[in-house]
mmCIF file of C-alpha atoms in Angstrom:
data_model
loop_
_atom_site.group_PDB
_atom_site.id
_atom_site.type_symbol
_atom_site.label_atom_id
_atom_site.label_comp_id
_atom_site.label_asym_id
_atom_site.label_seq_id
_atom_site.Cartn_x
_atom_site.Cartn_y
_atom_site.Cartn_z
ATOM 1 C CA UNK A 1 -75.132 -151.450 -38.824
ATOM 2 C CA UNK A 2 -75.816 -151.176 -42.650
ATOM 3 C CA UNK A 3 -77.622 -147.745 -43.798
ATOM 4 C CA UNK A 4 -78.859 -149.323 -46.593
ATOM 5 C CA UNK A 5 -81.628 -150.711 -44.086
ATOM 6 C CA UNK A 6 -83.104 -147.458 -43.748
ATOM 7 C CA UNK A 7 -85.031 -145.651 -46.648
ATOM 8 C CA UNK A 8 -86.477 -142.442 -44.665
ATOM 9 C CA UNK A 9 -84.590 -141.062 -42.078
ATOM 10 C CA UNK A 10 -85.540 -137.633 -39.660
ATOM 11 C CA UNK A 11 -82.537 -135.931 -38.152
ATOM 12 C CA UNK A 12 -83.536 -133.581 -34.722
ATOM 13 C CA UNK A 13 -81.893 -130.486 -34.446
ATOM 14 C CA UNK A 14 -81.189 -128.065 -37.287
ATOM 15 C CA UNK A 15 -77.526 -126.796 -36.502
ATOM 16 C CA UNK A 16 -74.236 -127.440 -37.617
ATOM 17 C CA UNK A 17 -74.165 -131.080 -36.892
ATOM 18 C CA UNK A 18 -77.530 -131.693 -38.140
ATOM 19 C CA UNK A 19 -76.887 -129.677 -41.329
ATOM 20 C CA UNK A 20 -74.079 -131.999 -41.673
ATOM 21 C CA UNK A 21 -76.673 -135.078 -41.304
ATOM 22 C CA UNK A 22 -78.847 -133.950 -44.185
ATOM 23 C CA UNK A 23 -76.516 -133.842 -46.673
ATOM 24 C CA UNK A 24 -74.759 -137.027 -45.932
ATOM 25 C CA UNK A 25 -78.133 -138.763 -46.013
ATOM 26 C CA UNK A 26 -79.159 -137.131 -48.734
ATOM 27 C CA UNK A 27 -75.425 -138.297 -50.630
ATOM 28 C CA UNK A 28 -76.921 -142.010 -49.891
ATOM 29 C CA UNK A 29 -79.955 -141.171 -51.186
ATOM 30 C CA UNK A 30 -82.048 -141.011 -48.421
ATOM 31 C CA UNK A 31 -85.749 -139.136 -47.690
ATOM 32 C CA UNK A 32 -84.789 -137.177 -45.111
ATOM 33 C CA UNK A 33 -86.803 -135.107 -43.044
ATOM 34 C CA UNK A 34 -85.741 -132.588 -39.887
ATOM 35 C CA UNK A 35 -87.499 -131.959 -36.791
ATOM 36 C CA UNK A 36 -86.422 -128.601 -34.666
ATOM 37 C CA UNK A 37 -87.882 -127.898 -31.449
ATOM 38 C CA UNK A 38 -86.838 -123.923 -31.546
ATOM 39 C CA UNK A 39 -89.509 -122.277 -33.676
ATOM 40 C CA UNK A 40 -89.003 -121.483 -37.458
ATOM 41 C CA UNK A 41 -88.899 -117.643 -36.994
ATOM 42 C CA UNK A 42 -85.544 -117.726 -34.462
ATOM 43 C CA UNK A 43 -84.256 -120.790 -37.284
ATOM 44 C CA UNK A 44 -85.019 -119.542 -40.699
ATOM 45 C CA UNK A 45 -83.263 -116.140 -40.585
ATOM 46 C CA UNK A 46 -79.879 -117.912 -39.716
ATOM 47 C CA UNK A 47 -80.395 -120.890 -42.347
ATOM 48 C CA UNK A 48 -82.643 -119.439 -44.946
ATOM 49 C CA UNK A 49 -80.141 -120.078 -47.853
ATOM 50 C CA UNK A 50 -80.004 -123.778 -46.207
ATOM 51 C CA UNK A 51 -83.358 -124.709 -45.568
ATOM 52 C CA UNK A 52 -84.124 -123.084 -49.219
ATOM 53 C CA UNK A 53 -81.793 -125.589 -51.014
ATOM 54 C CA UNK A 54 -82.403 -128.453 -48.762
ATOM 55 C CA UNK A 55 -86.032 -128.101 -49.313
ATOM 56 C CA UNK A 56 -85.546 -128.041 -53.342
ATOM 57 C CA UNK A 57 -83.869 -131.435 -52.994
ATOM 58 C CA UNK A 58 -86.899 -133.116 -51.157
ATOM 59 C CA UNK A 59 -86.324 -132.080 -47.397
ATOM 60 C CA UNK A 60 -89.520 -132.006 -44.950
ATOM 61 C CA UNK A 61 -89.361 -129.736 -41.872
ATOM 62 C CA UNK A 62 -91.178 -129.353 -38.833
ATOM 63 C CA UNK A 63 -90.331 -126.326 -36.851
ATOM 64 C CA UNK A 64 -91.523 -125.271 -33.079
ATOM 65 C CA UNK A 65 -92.498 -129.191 -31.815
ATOM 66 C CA UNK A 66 -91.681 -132.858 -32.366
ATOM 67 C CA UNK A 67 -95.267 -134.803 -33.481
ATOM 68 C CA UNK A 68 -96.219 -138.138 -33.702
ATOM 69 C CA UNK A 69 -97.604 -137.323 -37.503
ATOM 70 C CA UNK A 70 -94.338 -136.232 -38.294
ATOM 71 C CA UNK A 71 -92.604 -139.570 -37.984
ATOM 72 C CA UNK A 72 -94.891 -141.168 -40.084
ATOM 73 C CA UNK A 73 -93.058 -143.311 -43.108
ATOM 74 C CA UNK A 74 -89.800 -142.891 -40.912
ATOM 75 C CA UNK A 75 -87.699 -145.762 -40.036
ATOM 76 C CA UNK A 76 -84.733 -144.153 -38.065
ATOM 77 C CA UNK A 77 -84.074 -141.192 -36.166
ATOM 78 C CA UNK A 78 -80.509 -139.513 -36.113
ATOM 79 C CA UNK A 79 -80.213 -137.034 -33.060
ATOM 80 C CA UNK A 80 -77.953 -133.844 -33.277
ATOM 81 C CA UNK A 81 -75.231 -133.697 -30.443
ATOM 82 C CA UNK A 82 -77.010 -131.259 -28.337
ATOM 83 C CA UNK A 83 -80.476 -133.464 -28.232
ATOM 84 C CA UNK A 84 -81.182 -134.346 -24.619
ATOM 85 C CA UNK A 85 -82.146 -138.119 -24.743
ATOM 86 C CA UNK A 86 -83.770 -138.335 -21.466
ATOM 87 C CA UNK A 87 -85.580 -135.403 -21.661
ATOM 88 C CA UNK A 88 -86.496 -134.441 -25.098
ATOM 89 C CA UNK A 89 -90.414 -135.719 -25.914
ATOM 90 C CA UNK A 90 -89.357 -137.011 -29.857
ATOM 91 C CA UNK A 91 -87.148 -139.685 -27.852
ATOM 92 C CA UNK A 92 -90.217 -141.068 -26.045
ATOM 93 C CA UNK A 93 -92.425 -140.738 -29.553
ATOM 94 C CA UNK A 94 -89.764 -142.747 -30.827
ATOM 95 C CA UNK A 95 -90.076 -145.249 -28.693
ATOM 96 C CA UNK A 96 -93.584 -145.532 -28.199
ATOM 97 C CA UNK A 97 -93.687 -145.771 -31.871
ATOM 98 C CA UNK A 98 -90.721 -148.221 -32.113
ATOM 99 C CA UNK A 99 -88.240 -146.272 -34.173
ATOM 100 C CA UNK A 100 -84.312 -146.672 -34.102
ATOM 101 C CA UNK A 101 -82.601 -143.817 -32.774
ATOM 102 C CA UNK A 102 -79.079 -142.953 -32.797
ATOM 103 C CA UNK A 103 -77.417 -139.798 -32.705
ATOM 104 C CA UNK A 104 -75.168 -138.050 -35.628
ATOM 105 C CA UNK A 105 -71.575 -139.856 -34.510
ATOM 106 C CA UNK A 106 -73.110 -143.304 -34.544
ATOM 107 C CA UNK A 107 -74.715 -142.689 -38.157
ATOM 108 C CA UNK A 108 -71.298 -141.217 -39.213
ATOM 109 C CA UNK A 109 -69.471 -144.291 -37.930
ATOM 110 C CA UNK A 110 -71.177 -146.898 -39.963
ATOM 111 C CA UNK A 111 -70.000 -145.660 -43.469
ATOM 112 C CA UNK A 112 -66.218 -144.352 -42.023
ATOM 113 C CA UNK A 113 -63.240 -146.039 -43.133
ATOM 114 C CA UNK A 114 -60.719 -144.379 -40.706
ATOM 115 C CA UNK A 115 -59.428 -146.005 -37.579
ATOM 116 C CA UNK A 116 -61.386 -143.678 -34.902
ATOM 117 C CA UNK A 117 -59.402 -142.311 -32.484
ATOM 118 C CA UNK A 118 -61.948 -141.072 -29.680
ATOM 119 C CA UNK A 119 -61.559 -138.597 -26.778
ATOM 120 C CA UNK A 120 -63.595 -137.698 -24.419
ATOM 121 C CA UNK A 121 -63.754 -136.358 -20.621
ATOM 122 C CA UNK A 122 -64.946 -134.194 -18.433
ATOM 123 C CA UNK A 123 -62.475 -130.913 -19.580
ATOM 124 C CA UNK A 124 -59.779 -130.534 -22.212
ATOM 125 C CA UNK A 125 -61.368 -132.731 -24.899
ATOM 126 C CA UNK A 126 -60.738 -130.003 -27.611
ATOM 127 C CA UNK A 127 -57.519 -129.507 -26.364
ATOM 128 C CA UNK A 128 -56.378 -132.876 -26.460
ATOM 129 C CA UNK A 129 -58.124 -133.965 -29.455
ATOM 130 C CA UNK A 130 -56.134 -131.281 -32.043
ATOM 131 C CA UNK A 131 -53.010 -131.778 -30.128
ATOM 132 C CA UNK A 132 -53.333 -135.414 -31.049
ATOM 133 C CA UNK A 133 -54.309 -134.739 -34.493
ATOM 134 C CA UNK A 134 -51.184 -131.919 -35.098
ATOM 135 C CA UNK A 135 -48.751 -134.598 -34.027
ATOM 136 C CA UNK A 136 -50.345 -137.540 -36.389
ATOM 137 C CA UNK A 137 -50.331 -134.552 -38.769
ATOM 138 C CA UNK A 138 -46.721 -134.111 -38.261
ATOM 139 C CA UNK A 139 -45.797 -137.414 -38.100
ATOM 140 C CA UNK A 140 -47.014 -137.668 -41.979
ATOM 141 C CA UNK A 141 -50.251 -139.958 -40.606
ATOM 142 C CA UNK A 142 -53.316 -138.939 -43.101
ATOM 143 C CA UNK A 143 -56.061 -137.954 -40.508
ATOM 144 C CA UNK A 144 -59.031 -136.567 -40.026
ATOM 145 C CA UNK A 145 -60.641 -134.107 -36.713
ATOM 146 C CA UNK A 146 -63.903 -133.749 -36.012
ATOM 147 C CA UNK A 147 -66.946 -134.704 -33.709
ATOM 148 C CA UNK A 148 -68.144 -132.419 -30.596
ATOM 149 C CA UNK A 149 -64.712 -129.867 -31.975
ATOM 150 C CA UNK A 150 -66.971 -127.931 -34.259
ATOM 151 C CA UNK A 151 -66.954 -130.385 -37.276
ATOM 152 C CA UNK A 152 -69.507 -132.530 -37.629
ATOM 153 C CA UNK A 153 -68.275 -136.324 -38.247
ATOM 154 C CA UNK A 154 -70.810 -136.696 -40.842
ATOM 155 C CA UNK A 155 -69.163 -133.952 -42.245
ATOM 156 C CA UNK A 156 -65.580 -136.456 -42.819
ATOM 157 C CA UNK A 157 -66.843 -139.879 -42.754
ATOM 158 C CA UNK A 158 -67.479 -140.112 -46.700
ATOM 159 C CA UNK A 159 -64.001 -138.762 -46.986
ATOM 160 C CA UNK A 160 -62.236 -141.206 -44.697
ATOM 161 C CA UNK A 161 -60.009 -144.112 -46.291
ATOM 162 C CA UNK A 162 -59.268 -147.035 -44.451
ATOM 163 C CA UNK A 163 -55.755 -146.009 -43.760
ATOM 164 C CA UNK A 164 -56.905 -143.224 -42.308
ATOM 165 C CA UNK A 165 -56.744 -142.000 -38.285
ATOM 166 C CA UNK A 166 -60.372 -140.120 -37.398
ATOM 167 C CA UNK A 167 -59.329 -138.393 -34.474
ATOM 168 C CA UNK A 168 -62.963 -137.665 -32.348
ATOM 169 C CA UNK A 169 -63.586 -135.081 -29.389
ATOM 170 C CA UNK A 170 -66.620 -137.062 -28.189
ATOM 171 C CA UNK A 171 -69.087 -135.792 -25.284
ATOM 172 C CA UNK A 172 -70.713 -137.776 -22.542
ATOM 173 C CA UNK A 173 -74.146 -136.674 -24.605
ATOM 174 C CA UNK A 174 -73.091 -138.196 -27.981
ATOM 175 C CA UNK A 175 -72.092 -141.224 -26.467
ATOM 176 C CA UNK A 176 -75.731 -141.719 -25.341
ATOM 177 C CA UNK A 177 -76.949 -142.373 -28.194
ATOM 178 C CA UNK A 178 -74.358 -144.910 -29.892
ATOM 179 C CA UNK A 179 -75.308 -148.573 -30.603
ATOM 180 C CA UNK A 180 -71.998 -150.205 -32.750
ATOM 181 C CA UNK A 181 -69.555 -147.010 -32.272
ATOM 182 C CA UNK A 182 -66.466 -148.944 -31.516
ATOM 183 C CA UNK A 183 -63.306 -146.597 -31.574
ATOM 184 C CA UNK A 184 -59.215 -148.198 -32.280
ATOM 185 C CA UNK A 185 -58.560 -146.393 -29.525
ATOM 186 C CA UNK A 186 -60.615 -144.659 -26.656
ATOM 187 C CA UNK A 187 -58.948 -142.191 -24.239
ATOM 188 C CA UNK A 188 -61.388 -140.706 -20.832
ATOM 189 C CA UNK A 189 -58.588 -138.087 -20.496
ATOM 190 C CA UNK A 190 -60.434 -137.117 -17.040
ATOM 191 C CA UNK A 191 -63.531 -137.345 -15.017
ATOM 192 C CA UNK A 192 -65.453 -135.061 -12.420
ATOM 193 C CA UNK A 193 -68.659 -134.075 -11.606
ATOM 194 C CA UNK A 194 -70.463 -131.822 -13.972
ATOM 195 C CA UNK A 195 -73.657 -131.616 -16.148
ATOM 196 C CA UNK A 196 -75.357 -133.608 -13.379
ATOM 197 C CA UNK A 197 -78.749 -132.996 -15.146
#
């Protein structure tokens, strides 16, 4: 999918991955607003240098609830990794109001140039991910890690060259809300039960 079809985007969830989202949108030149459920007095302590800066640059926030109002003017919706899709109520305004939504990794993955290496499973994603990564890194490969390991794939994906390896620890959440994520390589290193919510 082509960003460049999208003029005003809001990203859900103000943590590191969302962070991340803002300023990669806002690279492309993107109106970008963010919509956090938690309310502004637990957020802005943490991010008050953040949310400062970001709101200099053009940045609209809405702390404490997800509205309909909100939305308005906004033609895609980029979810933070730890959004609950089924659950969370600015999935179903989304939908009732007809907006795109795709979480962080899938807007990431449309302006990356890497081969994506992706990893996911029920436990030892981390693990398996930066072993991966050390031995392309040892082998001389250029590559990249990132996704659900602490680094936000937003955070890389401007870097990337197309010679590149991204190598992804992805969770069973982010892949809910891909569309056209399509890694070189997938590996489900294991699966049991867990997170049955």
């Amino acid at each position: 999918m082509k960003i460049d079809k999208f003029t005003t985007v809001c990203v859900v969830g103000f943590k590191k991955s969302g962070i991340s989202l803002c300023r990669f949108l806002l690279s492309l030149g993107k109106r970008v607003k963010v919509s956090e459920i938690s309310p502004y007095k637990y957020i802005y302590p943490t991010y008050k240098l953040i949310i400062d800066q970001l709101k200099k640059r053009g940045v609209e926030f809405e702390f404490g609830t997800h509205t309909k109002s909100f939305l308005k003017g906004v033609d895609l919706i980029a979810l933070s990794p730890g959004v609950d899709t089924a659950n969370s109520c600015i999935c179903k305004i989304a939908k009732e109001l007809n907006i795109l939504t795709v979480g962080e990794l899938e807007v990431a993955s449309w302006l990356n140039k890497a081969k994506i290496i992706a990893i996911t499973g029920t436990n030892g994603k981390s693990t398996t991910a930066f072993l991966v990564y050390l031995l392309l890194k040892r082998k001389g490969i250029r590559c990249h890690l990132a996704g659900n390991i602490g680094i936000p794939f937003s955070s890389i994906a401007l870097k990337t060259k197309e010679e590149d390896l991204a190598v992804l620890e992805v969770s069973s959440y982010q892949l809910e809300s891909i569309i056209e994520f399509r890694p070189f390589i997938s590996c489900l290193i294991n699966l049991e039960p867990d997170h049955l919510d």
